[in-house]
Coordinates of N, CA, C and O and ligand atoms in Angstrom, one line a residue:
M1086 N 5.9 -28.4 12.3 CA 5.8 -28.2 10.9 C 6.3 -29.4 10.1 O 7.4 -29.9 10.5
A1087 N 5.6 -29.8 9.1 CA 6.1 -31.0 8.3 C 7.4 -30.7 7.6 O 7.7 -29.5 7.3
E1088 N 8.2 -31.7 7.3 CA 9.5 -31.6 6.7 C 9.5 -30.8 5.4 O 10.3 -29.9 5.2
A1089 N 8.5 -31.1 4.5 CA 8.4 -30.4 3.2 C 8.1 -28.9 3.4 O 8.7 -28.1 2.8
A1090 N 7.3 -28.6 4.4 CA 7.0 -27.2 4.7 C 8.2 -26.4 5.3 O 8.4 -25.2 5.0
K1091 N 9.1 -27.2 6.0 CA 10.3 -26.6 6.6 C 11.3 -26.2 5.5 O 11.9 -25.2 5.6
S1092 N 11.4 -27.0 4.5 CA 12.4 -26.7 3.4 C 11.8 -25.7 2.4 O 12.6 -25.1 1.7
Q1093 N 10.5 -25.6 2.3 CA 9.9 -24.6 1.4 C 10.3 -23.2 2.0 O 10.2 -22.9 3.2
R1094 N 10.7 -22.3 1.1 CA 10.9 -20.9 1.5 C 9.7 -20.0 1.2 O 9.0 -20.2 0.2
Y1095 N 9.4 -19.1 2.1 CA 8.2 -18.2 2.0 C 8.6 -16.7 1.9 O 9.5 -16.3 2.6
A1096 N 7.9 -16.0 1.1 CA 8.2 -14.5 1.0 C 6.9 -13.7 1.0 O 5.8 -14.2 0.6
V1097 N 7.0 -12.5 1.5 CA 5.9 -11.6 1.4 C 6.4 -10.3 0.7 O 7.5 -9.8 1.0
V1098 N 5.7 -9.9 -0.4 CA 6.1 -8.7 -1.1 C 4.9 -7.7 -1.0 O 3.8 -8.0 -1.4
T1099 N 5.2 -6.5 -0.5 CA 4.1 -5.5 -0.4 C 4.1 -4.7 -1.7 O 5.0 -4.6 -2.4
G1100 N 2.9 -4.1 -2.0 CA 2.7 -3.3 -3.2 C 3.1 -4.0 -4.4 O 3.7 -3.5 -5.3
A1101 N 2.6 -5.3 -4.5 CA 3.1 -6.2 -5.6 C 2.2 -6.3 -6.8 O 2.4 -7.2 -7.6
N1102 N 1.1 -5.5 -6.8 CA 0.2 -5.6 -8.0 C 0.8 -5.1 -9.3 O 0.3 -5.3 -10.3
K1103 N 1.9 -4.3 -9.2 CA 2.5 -3.8 -10.4 C 4.0 -3.4 -10.1 O 4.4 -3.6 -9.0
G1104 N 4.6 -3.0 -11.1 CA 6.0 -2.4 -11.0 C 7.0 -3.4 -10.4 O 7.0 -4.6 -10.7
V1105 N 7.9 -2.8 -9.6 CA 9.1 -3.6 -9.1 C 8.5 -4.7 -8.2 O 9.1 -5.8 -8.3
G1106 N 7.5 -4.5 -7.5 CA 6.9 -5.5 -6.6 C 6.4 -6.7 -7.4 O 6.7 -7.9 -7.0
F1107 N 5.7 -6.5 -8.4 CA 5.2 -7.6 -9.3 C 6.3 -8.4 -9.9 O 6.3 -9.6 -9.8
A1108 N 7.4 -7.6 -10.4 CA 8.5 -8.3 -11.0 C 9.3 -9.1 -9.9 O 9.8 -10.2 -10.2
T1109 N 9.3 -8.6 -8.7 CA 10.0 -9.3 -7.6 C 9.2 -10.6 -7.3 O 9.9 -11.7 -7.1
V1110 N 7.9 -10.6 -7.2 CA 7.1 -11.8 -7.0 C 7.4 -12.8 -8.1 O 7.6 -14.0 -7.8
R1111 N 7.4 -12.3 -9.3 CA 7.6 -13.3 -10.4 C 9.0 -13.9 -10.3 O 9.1 -15.2 -10.5
Q1112 N 10.0 -13.1 -10.0 CA 11.4 -13.7 -9.8 C 11.5 -14.7 -8.7 O 12.0 -15.8 -8.8
L1113 N 10.9 -14.3 -7.5 CA 11.0 -15.2 -6.4 C 10.2 -16.5 -6.7 O 10.8 -17.6 -6.4
A1114 N 9.0 -16.4 -7.2 CA 8.2 -17.6 -7.5 C 9.0 -18.5 -8.6 O 8.9 -19.7 -8.5
S1115 N 9.6 -17.8 -9.5 CA 10.4 -18.6 -10.6 C 11.5 -19.4 -9.9 O 12.0 -20.4 -10.5
N1116 N 11.9 -18.9 -8.7 CA 13.0 -19.6 -8.0 C 12.4 -20.6 -7.0 O 13.2 -21.0 -6.0
G1117 N 11.1 -20.9 -7.0 CA 10.6 -21.9 -6.2 C 10.1 -21.4 -4.8 O 9.7 -22.1 -3.9
V1118 N 10.2 -20.0 -4.6 CA 9.8 -19.5 -3.3 C 8.3 -19.3 -3.3 O 7.7 -18.9 -4.4
L1119 N 7.6 -19.7 -2.3 CA 6.1 -19.5 -2.2 C 5.9 -18.0 -1.7 O 6.3 -17.6 -0.7
V1120 N 5.2 -17.3 -2.6 CA 5.1 -15.8 -2.3 C 3.7 -15.4 -2.0 O 2.7 -15.7 -2.7
V1121 N 3.6 -14.5 -1.0 CA 2.3 -13.9 -0.7 C 2.4 -12.5 -1.3 O 3.2 -11.7 -0.9
L1122 N 1.6 -12.3 -2.4 CA 1.6 -11.0 -3.1 C 0.6 -10.1 -2.4 O -0.6 -10.5 -2.2
T1123 N 1.0 -9.0 -1.9 CA 0.0 -8.1 -1.2 C -0.2 -6.8 -2.0 O 0.7 -6.4 -2.7
A1124 N -1.4 -6.3 -1.9 CA -1.8 -5.1 -2.5 C -2.8 -4.4 -1.7 O -3.6 -5.1 -1.0
R1125 N -2.9 -3.1 -1.7 CA -3.9 -2.4 -0.9 C -5.3 -2.6 -1.5 O -6.3 -2.5 -0.8
D1126 N -5.3 -2.9 -2.8 CA -6.6 -3.0 -3.5 C -6.8 -4.5 -3.9 O -6.0 -5.0 -4.6
E1127 N -7.8 -5.1 -3.3 CA -8.0 -6.6 -3.5 C -8.1 -7.0 -5.0 O -7.5 -7.9 -5.4
K1128 N -8.9 -6.1 -5.7 CA -9.1 -6.5 -7.1 C -7.8 -6.4 -7.9 O -7.5 -7.4 -8.6
R1129 N -7.0 -5.4 -7.6 CA -5.7 -5.3 -8.3 C -4.8 -6.4 -7.9 O -4.0 -6.9 -8.8
G1130 N -4.9 -6.8 -6.7 CA -4.0 -7.9 -6.2 C -4.4 -9.2 -6.9 O -3.5 -10.0 -7.3
L1131 N -5.7 -9.5 -6.9 CA -6.2 -10.8 -7.5 C -5.9 -10.8 -9.0 O -5.5 -11.8 -9.6
E1132 N -6.0 -9.6 -9.7 CA -5.7 -9.5 -11.1 C -4.2 -9.8 -11.4 O -3.8 -10.4 -12.3
A1133 N -3.3 -9.3 -10.4 CA -1.9 -9.6 -10.6 C -1.6 -11.1 -10.4 O -0.8 -11.6 -11.2
V1134 N -2.3 -11.7 -9.5 CA -2.1 -13.2 -9.3 C -2.5 -13.9 -10.6 O -1.8 -14.8 -11.1
D1135 N -3.6 -13.4 -11.2 CA -4.1 -14.0 -12.4 C -3.1 -13.9 -13.5 O -2.8 -14.8 -14.3
K1136 N -2.4 -12.7 -13.6 CA -1.4 -12.4 -14.6 C -0.3 -13.4 -14.5 O 0.3 -13.9 -15.5
L1137 N 0.1 -13.8 -13.3 CA 1.2 -14.7 -13.0 C 0.9 -16.1 -13.5 O 1.8 -16.9 -13.8
K1138 N -0.4 -16.4 -13.7 CA -0.8 -17.7 -14.3 C -0.2 -17.9 -15.7 O 0.2 -19.0 -16.1
E1139 N -0.1 -16.7 -16.4 CA 0.5 -16.8 -17.8 C 1.9 -17.3 -17.7 O 2.4 -17.8 -18.7
F1140 N 2.6 -17.1 -16.6 CA 4.0 -17.6 -16.4 C 4.0 -19.0 -15.7 O 5.1 -19.4 -15.4
G1141 N 2.9 -19.6 -15.5 CA 2.8 -20.9 -14.9 C 3.2 -20.8 -13.4 O 3.7 -21.8 -12.9
L1142 N 3.0 -19.7 -12.8 CA 3.5 -19.6 -11.4 C 2.3 -19.5 -10.4 O 2.5 -19.2 -9.2
S1143 N 1.1 -19.8 -10.8 CA -0.1 -19.6 -9.9 C 0.0 -20.5 -8.7 O -0.5 -20.1 -7.6
D1144 N 0.7 -21.7 -8.7 CA 0.7 -22.5 -7.5 C 1.6 -21.9 -6.5 O 1.6 -22.3 -5.3
L1145 N 2.5 -21.0 -6.8 CA 3.5 -20.5 -5.9 C 3.2 -19.0 -5.4 O 3.9 -18.5 -4.7
V1146 N 2.1 -18.5 -5.9 CA 1.7 -17.1 -5.5 C 0.3 -17.1 -5.0 O -0.6 -17.5 -5.6
F1147 N 0.2 -16.5 -3.8 CA -1.1 -16.3 -3.2 C -1.4 -14.8 -2.9 O -0.4 -14.1 -2.6
F1148 N -2.6 -14.4 -2.9 CA -2.9 -13.1 -2.6 C -3.3 -12.9 -1.1 O -4.2 -13.5 -0.7
H1149 N -2.5 -12.2 -0.4 CA -2.8 -11.8 1.0 C -3.3 -12.9 1.9 O -4.2 -12.7 2.7
Q1150 N -2.6 -14.1 1.8 CA -2.9 -15.1 2.8 C -1.7 -15.4 3.6 O -0.6 -15.6 3.1
L1151 N -1.8 -15.3 4.9 CA -0.6 -15.6 5.8 C -1.0 -16.7 6.7 O -1.2 -16.5 7.9
D1152 N -1.0 -17.9 6.1 CA -1.5 -19.0 6.9 C -0.4 -20.1 7.1 O -0.7 -21.2 7.3
F1153 N 0.8 -19.7 6.9 CA 1.9 -20.7 7.2 C 2.7 -20.3 8.4 O 2.5 -19.2 8.9
G1154 N 3.5 -21.2 8.8 CA 4.1 -21.0 10.1 C 5.4 -20.2 10.2 O 5.9 -20.0 11.3
K1155 N 6.0 -19.9 9.1 CA 7.2 -19.1 9.1 C 7.3 -18.2 7.9 O 6.6 -18.4 6.9
L1156 N 8.3 -17.3 7.9 CA 8.5 -16.4 6.8 C 10.0 -16.3 6.6 O 10.7 -16.1 7.6
D1157 N 10.5 -16.4 5.4 CA 11.9 -16.3 5.1 C 12.3 -14.9 4.5 O 13.4 -14.4 4.8
I1158 N 11.4 -14.3 3.7 CA 11.8 -13.1 3.0 C 10.6 -12.1 3.1 O 9.5 -12.4 2.7
L1159 N 10.9 -10.9 3.6 CA 9.9 -9.8 3.5 C 10.4 -8.7 2.6 O 11.5 -8.2 2.9
V1160 N 9.7 -8.4 1.6 CA 10.1 -7.4 0.7 C 9.2 -6.1 0.9 O 8.1 -6.2 0.5
N1161 N 9.7 -5.1 1.6 CA 9.0 -3.9 1.8 C 9.1 -3.0 0.6 O 10.1 -2.2 0.5
N1162 N 8.2 -3.3 -0.4 CA 8.3 -2.6 -1.7 C 7.3 -1.5 -1.8 O 7.6 -0.5 -2.5
A1163 N 6.1 -1.6 -1.2 CA 5.0 -0.6 -1.4 C 5.6 0.8 -1.1 O 6.2 1.0 0.0
G1164 N 5.3 1.7 -1.9 CA 5.8 3.1 -1.7 C 5.5 4.0 -2.8 O 5.0 3.6 -3.9
V1165 N 5.7 5.2 -2.5 CA 5.5 6.3 -3.6 C 6.7 7.2 -3.7 O 7.5 7.2 -2.8
G1166 N 6.8 7.9 -4.8 CA 7.9 8.7 -5.0 C 7.9 10.0 -4.1 O 8.9 10.6 -3.8
G1167 N 6.6 10.4 -3.8 CA 6.5 11.6 -3.0 C 6.7 12.9 -3.7 O 6.8 14.0 -3.1
T1168 N 6.7 12.9 -5.0 CA 6.9 14.1 -5.8 C 6.1 14.0 -7.1 O 5.7 12.9 -7.5
I1169 N 5.9 15.2 -7.7 CA 5.3 15.1 -9.1 C 6.5 15.4 -10.1 O 7.2 16.4 -10.0
V1170 N 6.7 14.4 -10.9 CA 7.8 14.5 -11.9 C 7.2 15.0 -13.2 O 6.2 14.4 -13.7
D1171 N 7.8 16.0 -13.8 CA 7.4 16.4 -15.2 C 8.1 15.6 -16.2 O 9.3 15.8 -16.4
P1172 N 7.4 14.6 -16.8 CA 8.2 13.6 -17.7 C 8.8 14.3 -18.9 O 9.9 13.9 -19.3
E1173 N 8.1 15.3 -19.4 CA 8.6 16.0 -20.6 C 9.9 16.7 -20.3 O 10.9 16.6 -21.0
A1174 N 9.9 17.5 -19.1 CA 11.1 18.2 -18.7 C 12.2 17.2 -18.4 O 13.4 17.5 -18.7
M1175 N 11.9 16.1 -17.8 CA 12.9 15.1 -17.4 C 13.5 14.5 -18.7 O 14.8 14.4 -18.8
R1176 N 12.7 14.2 -19.7 CA 13.2 13.7 -21.0 C 14.1 14.7 -21.7 O 15.2 14.4 -22.1
A1177 N 13.7 16.0 -21.6 CA 14.5 17.1 -22.3 C 15.8 17.2 -21.6 O 16.9 17.4 -22.2
A1178 N 15.8 17.2 -20.2 CA 17.0 17.3 -19.4 C 17.9 16.1 -19.7 O 19.1 16.3 -19.8
A1179 N 17.4 14.9 -19.8 CA 18.2 13.8 -20.1 C 18.9 13.9 -21.4 O 20.1 13.6 -21.6
A1180 N 18.1 14.4 -22.4 CA 18.7 14.6 -23.8 C 19.8 15.6 -23.8 O 20.7 15.5 -24.6
S1181 N 19.7 16.6 -22.8 CA 20.7 17.6 -22.8 C 21.9 17.3 -21.9 O 22.7 18.2 -21.6
G1182 N 21.9 16.1 -21.4 CA 23.1 15.6 -20.7 C 22.9 15.5 -19.2 O 23.9 15.4 -18.4
L1183 N 21.7 15.5 -18.7 CA 21.4 15.3 -17.2 C 22.2 14.1 -16.7 O 22.1 13.0 -17.3
G1184 N 22.8 14.3 -15.6 CA 23.5 13.2 -14.9 C 25.0 13.0 -15.4 O 25.7 12.3 -14.8
K1185 N 25.3 13.7 -16.5 CA 26.7 13.6 -16.9 C 27.6 14.5 -16.1 O 27.1 15.6 -15.6
E1186 N 28.8 14.2 -15.9 CA 29.7 15.0 -15.1 C 29.8 16.4 -15.6 O 29.8 16.7 -16.8
G1187 N 29.7 17.3 -14.7 CA 29.8 18.7 -15.0 C 28.5 19.4 -15.5 O 28.5 20.6 -15.6
V1188 N 27.5 18.6 -15.6 CA 26.2 19.2 -16.1 C 25.3 19.5 -14.8 O 25.0 18.6 -14.1
E1189 N 25.0 20.8 -14.6 CA 24.3 21.1 -13.4 C 22.8 20.8 -13.6 O 22.2 21.0 -14.7
V1190 N 22.1 20.2 -12.6 CA 20.7 19.9 -12.7 C 19.9 20.8 -11.8 O 20.2 20.9 -10.6
N1191 N 18.9 21.4 -12.4 CA 18.0 22.2 -11.6 C 16.8 21.4 -11.3 O 15.8 21.4 -12.0
W1192 N 16.9 20.7 -10.2 CA 15.8 19.7 -9.8 C 14.4 20.4 -9.7 O 13.4 19.8 -10.0
S1193 N 14.4 21.6 -9.2 CA 13.1 22.3 -8.9 C 12.3 22.5 -10.2 O 11.1 22.7 -10.2
E1194 N 13.0 22.5 -11.4 CA 12.3 22.7 -12.6 C 11.7 21.3 -13.1 O 10.8 21.3 -13.9
L1195 N 12.3 20.2 -12.6 CA 11.9 18.9 -13.0 C 10.9 18.2 -12.1 O 10.0 17.4 -12.5
I1196 N 11.0 18.6 -10.8 CA 10.2 17.9 -9.8 C 9.5 18.9 -8.9 O 10.1 19.9 -8.4
T1197 N 8.2 18.6 -8.6 CA 7.4 19.5 -7.7 C 7.2 18.7 -6.4 O 6.8 17.6 -6.4
Q1198 N 7.5 19.4 -5.3 CA 7.3 18.8 -4.0 C 6.2 19.6 -3.2 O 6.1 20.8 -3.3
T1199 N 5.3 18.8 -2.6 CA 4.3 19.4 -1.7 C 4.3 18.8 -0.3 O 4.8 17.7 -0.2
Y1200 N 3.7 19.5 0.6 CA 3.6 19.0 2.0 C 2.8 17.7 2.0 O 3.3 16.7 2.6
E1201 N 1.7 17.7 1.3 CA 0.8 16.5 1.3 C 1.5 15.2 0.7 O 1.4 14.1 1.2
L1202 N 2.3 15.5 -0.4 CA 3.0 14.3 -1.0 C 4.1 13.8 -0.1 O 4.3 12.6 0.0
A1203 N 4.8 14.8 0.6 CA 5.9 14.4 1.5 C 5.3 13.6 2.7 O 5.8 12.6 3.1
E1204 N 4.1 14.0 3.1 CA 3.4 13.3 4.3 C 3.0 11.9 3.8 O 3.3 10.9 4.5
E1205 N 2.5 11.8 2.6 CA 2.1 10.5 2.1 C 3.3 9.5 2.0 O 3.3 8.4 2.3
C1206 N 4.4 10.1 1.5 CA 5.6 9.4 1.3 C 6.2 8.8 2.6 O 6.5 7.7 2.7
V1207 N 6.2 9.7 3.7 CA 6.7 9.2 5.0 C 5.8 8.1 5.5 O 6.3 7.1 6.1
K1208 N 4.5 8.3 5.4 CA 3.5 7.4 5.9 C 3.7 6.0 5.2 O 3.7 5.0 5.9
S1209 N 3.8 6.0 3.9 CA 3.9 4.7 3.2 C 5.3 4.1 3.2 O 5.5 3.0 3.6
N1210 N 6.3 5.0 2.9 CA 7.7 4.4 2.7 C 8.4 4.2 4.0 O 9.2 3.2 4.1
Y1211 N 8.1 5.0 5.0 CA 8.8 4.7 6.3 C 7.8 3.9 7.3 O 8.2 2.8 7.7
F1212 N 6.7 4.5 7.6 CA 5.9 3.9 8.6 C 5.2 2.6 8.1 O 5.1 1.6 8.9
G1213 N 4.9 2.5 6.8 CA 4.4 1.3 6.2 C 5.4 0.1 6.4 O 5.0 -0.9 6.8
A1214 N 6.6 0.4 6.0 CA 7.7 -0.6 6.1 C 7.9 -1.0 7.6 O 8.1 -2.2 7.9
K1215 N 7.9 0.0 8.4 CA 8.1 -0.3 9.9 C 7.0 -1.2 10.4 O 7.3 -2.2 11.1
K1216 N 5.7 -0.9 10.1 CA 4.6 -1.6 10.6 C 4.6 -3.1 10.1 O 4.4 -4.0 10.8
M1217 N 4.9 -3.2 8.8 CA 5.0 -4.6 8.2 C 6.1 -5.4 8.9 O 5.9 -6.6 9.2
T1218 N 7.2 -4.8 9.1 CA 8.3 -5.5 9.7 C 8.0 -5.9 11.1 O 8.2 -7.1 11.5
K1219 N 7.4 -5.0 11.9 CA 7.0 -5.3 13.2 C 6.0 -6.4 13.3 O 6.1 -7.4 14.1
A1220 N 5.0 -6.4 12.4 CA 3.9 -7.4 12.4 C 4.5 -8.8 12.0 O 4.0 -9.8 12.5
L1221 N 5.4 -8.8 11.1 CA 5.9 -10.1 10.5 C 7.2 -10.6 11.2 O 7.6 -11.8 10.9
L1222 N 7.8 -9.8 12.1 CA 9.0 -10.3 12.7 C 8.9 -11.6 13.4 O 9.8 -12.5 13.3
P1223 N 7.8 -11.9 14.1 CA 7.7 -13.2 14.8 C 7.8 -14.4 13.8 O 8.3 -15.4 14.1
F1224 N 7.2 -14.2 12.6 CA 7.3 -15.3 11.5 C 8.8 -15.4 11.0 O 9.3 -16.4 10.8
L1225 N 9.4 -14.2 10.8 CA 10.8 -14.2 10.3 C 11.7 -14.9 11.3 O 12.7 -15.5 10.9
Q1226 N 11.4 -14.7 12.6 CA 12.3 -15.3 13.6 C 12.3 -16.8 13.6 O 13.1 -17.4 14.2
L1227 N 11.3 -17.4 12.9 CA 11.2 -18.8 12.8 C 12.0 -19.4 11.6 O 12.1 -20.6 11.5
S1228 N 12.5 -18.5 10.8 CA 13.3 -18.9 9.7 C 14.8 -19.1 10.0 O 15.3 -18.3 10.8
N1229 N 15.5 -20.0 9.3 CA 16.9 -20.1 9.5 C 17.7 -19.1 8.7 O 18.8 -18.8 9.0
T1230 N 17.0 -18.6 7.7 CA 17.6 -17.6 6.8 C 16.7 -16.4 6.6 O 16.3 -16.1 5.5
P1231 N 16.4 -15.6 7.6 CA 15.4 -14.5 7.5 C 16.1 -13.3 6.7 O 17.3 -13.1 6.9
R1232 N 15.3 -12.7 5.8 CA 15.8 -11.6 5.1 C 14.7 -10.5 5.0 O 13.5 -10.8 4.8
I1233 N 15.1 -9.2 5.3 CA 14.2 -8.1 5.1 C 14.8 -7.2 4.0 O 15.9 -6.8 4.1
I1234 N 14.0 -7.0 2.9 CA 14.5 -6.2 1.8 C 13.7 -4.9 1.8 O 12.5 -5.0 1.6
N1235 N 14.3 -3.8 2.0 CA 13.6 -2.5 1.9 C 13.9 -1.8 0.6 O 15.0 -1.5 0.4
L1236 N 12.9 -1.6 -0.2 CA 13.1 -0.9 -1.5 C 13.3 0.6 -1.2 O 12.6 1.2 -0.4
T1237 N 14.3 1.2 -1.8 CA 14.6 2.6 -1.6 C 15.2 3.2 -2.8 O 15.2 2.6 -3.9
S1238 N 15.7 4.4 -2.7 CA 16.4 5.0 -3.8 C 17.5 5.9 -3.2 O 17.6 6.0 -2.0
T1239 N 18.3 6.5 -4.1 CA 19.4 7.3 -3.6 C 18.8 8.5 -2.8 O 19.5 9.0 -1.9
M1240 N 17.6 8.9 -3.1 CA 16.9 10.0 -2.4 C 16.9 9.8 -0.9 O 16.8 10.7 -0.1
A1241 N 16.8 8.5 -0.5 CA 16.6 8.1 0.9 C 17.9 7.9 1.6 O 18.0 7.6 2.8
A1242 N 19.0 7.9 0.8 CA 20.3 7.6 1.4 C 20.8 8.7 2.4 O 20.7 9.9 2.0
L1243 N 21.1 8.3 3.6 CA 21.6 9.3 4.5 C 23.0 9.8 4.2 O 23.4 10.9 4.4
K1244 N 23.7 8.9 3.5 CA 25.1 9.2 3.0 C 25.2 8.7 1.6 O 24.9 7.6 1.3
L1245 N 25.7 9.6 0.7 CA 25.8 9.1 -0.7 C 27.2 8.4 -0.8 O 28.1 8.6 -0.1
W1246 N 27.2 7.4 -1.8 CA 28.4 6.7 -2.0 C 29.4 7.7 -2.5 O 29.1 8.6 -3.2
P1247 N 30.7 7.4 -2.2 CA 31.7 8.2 -2.8 C 31.7 8.1 -4.3 O 31.6 7.0 -4.8
N1248 N 31.9 9.3 -5.0 CA 31.9 9.1 -6.4 C 33.3 8.7 -6.9 O 34.3 8.7 -6.1
K1249 N 33.4 8.4 -8.2 CA 34.7 7.8 -8.7 C 35.9 8.8 -8.4 O 37.0 8.3 -8.1
R1250 N 35.6 10.1 -8.5 CA 36.7 11.0 -8.4 C 37.4 11.0 -7.0 O 38.5 11.1 -6.8
S1251 N 36.5 10.7 -5.9 CA 37.1 10.7 -4.6 C 37.5 9.3 -4.1 O 37.9 9.2 -3.0
M1252 N 37.3 8.3 -5.0 CA 37.7 7.0 -4.5 C 39.2 6.7 -4.7 O 39.9 7.3 -5.5
Ligands
NAP1063 N1 10.7 2.8 -10.2 C1 11.8 3.5 -9.8 O1 12.5 4.1 -10.6 C2 12.1 3.6 -8.3 C3 13.3 4.2 -7.9 C4 13.6 4.3 -6.6 C5 12.8 3.7 -5.6 N2 11.7 3.0 -6.0 C6 10.9 2.4 -5.0 O2 10.6 1.1 -5.3 C7 9.3 0.7 -4.9 C8 8.4 0.3 -6.0 O3 8.4 1.3 -7.1 P1 7.6 1.1 -8.4 O4 8.2 2.0 -9.4 O5 7.4 -0.4 -8.7 O6 6.2 1.8 -8.0 P2 4.7 1.5 -8.5 O7 4.7 0.9 -9.9 O8 4.1 2.9 -8.4 O9 4.1 0.5 -7.4 C9 4.1 0.9 -6.1 C10 3.2 -0.1 -5.3 O10 3.1 0.4 -4.0 C11 1.7 0.4 -3.6 N3 1.5 1.5 -2.7 C12 1.7 2.8 -2.8 N4 1.4 3.5 -1.7 C13 0.9 2.6 -0.8 C14 0.4 2.6 0.5 N5 0.3 3.8 1.1 N6 0.0 1.5 1.1 C15 0.1 0.3 0.4 N7 0.6 0.2 -0.8 C16 1.0 1.3 -1.4 C17 1.0 0.7 -5.0 O11 -0.4 0.3 -4.9 P3 -1.5 0.9 -5.9 O12 -1.2 0.1 -7.2 O13 -2.7 0.5 -5.2 O14 -1.2 2.3 -6.0 C18 1.8 -0.3 -5.9 O15 1.4 -1.6 -5.7 C19 8.7 2.0 -4.2 O16 9.0 1.9 -2.8 C20 9.5 3.1 -4.8 O17 9.6 4.2 -3.8 C21 11.3 3.0 -7.3

């Protein structure tokens, strides 16, 4: 690999046509990282790359091309919430003190869970990230500073952080 290519850092961000993934691509490219923006829908992916032109980042962002010899950063971002959230009920609950100490939350009134959504969630959020990692591991192993970032939420935590009272 040429010296310039060796010093260049490369990243892959999944589900990057919108949301957190899109913002992650923008941030990485703004810091000089060459980013492969991936999306399951080609049109949405190409539109996202187009949008980044507005920020002058088009030279550092490519859609779904993996034609370089190493990878430094893999961001496993693609995923779904796996539930149906009632936005009105959530807003009302937030207004009435949801999340504040001593306020009980009745999650079943705010969030609907189904077998199909849970299945889709495990497929994308767990097996999707696992497959991407497995496929790109050989490229990551060529980097001096390999990083894998898995997007998650407190819902996926096996152990919750100790709250302030027990610290
Ligand atoms: N936003 C939050 O408050 C929050 C909180 C906790 C965790 N997270 C996690 O952070 C990540 C990004 O969230 P976000 O709010 O930015 O979500 P988002 O705006 O809904 O974007 C999700 C991205 O993932 C893609 N995706 C969904 N299912 C996929 C699948 N089966 N295969 C390939 N791509 C798939 C979507 O593609 P399409 O556009 O084609 O649908 C989209 O590009 C997710 O993993 C989410 O679980 C988000």
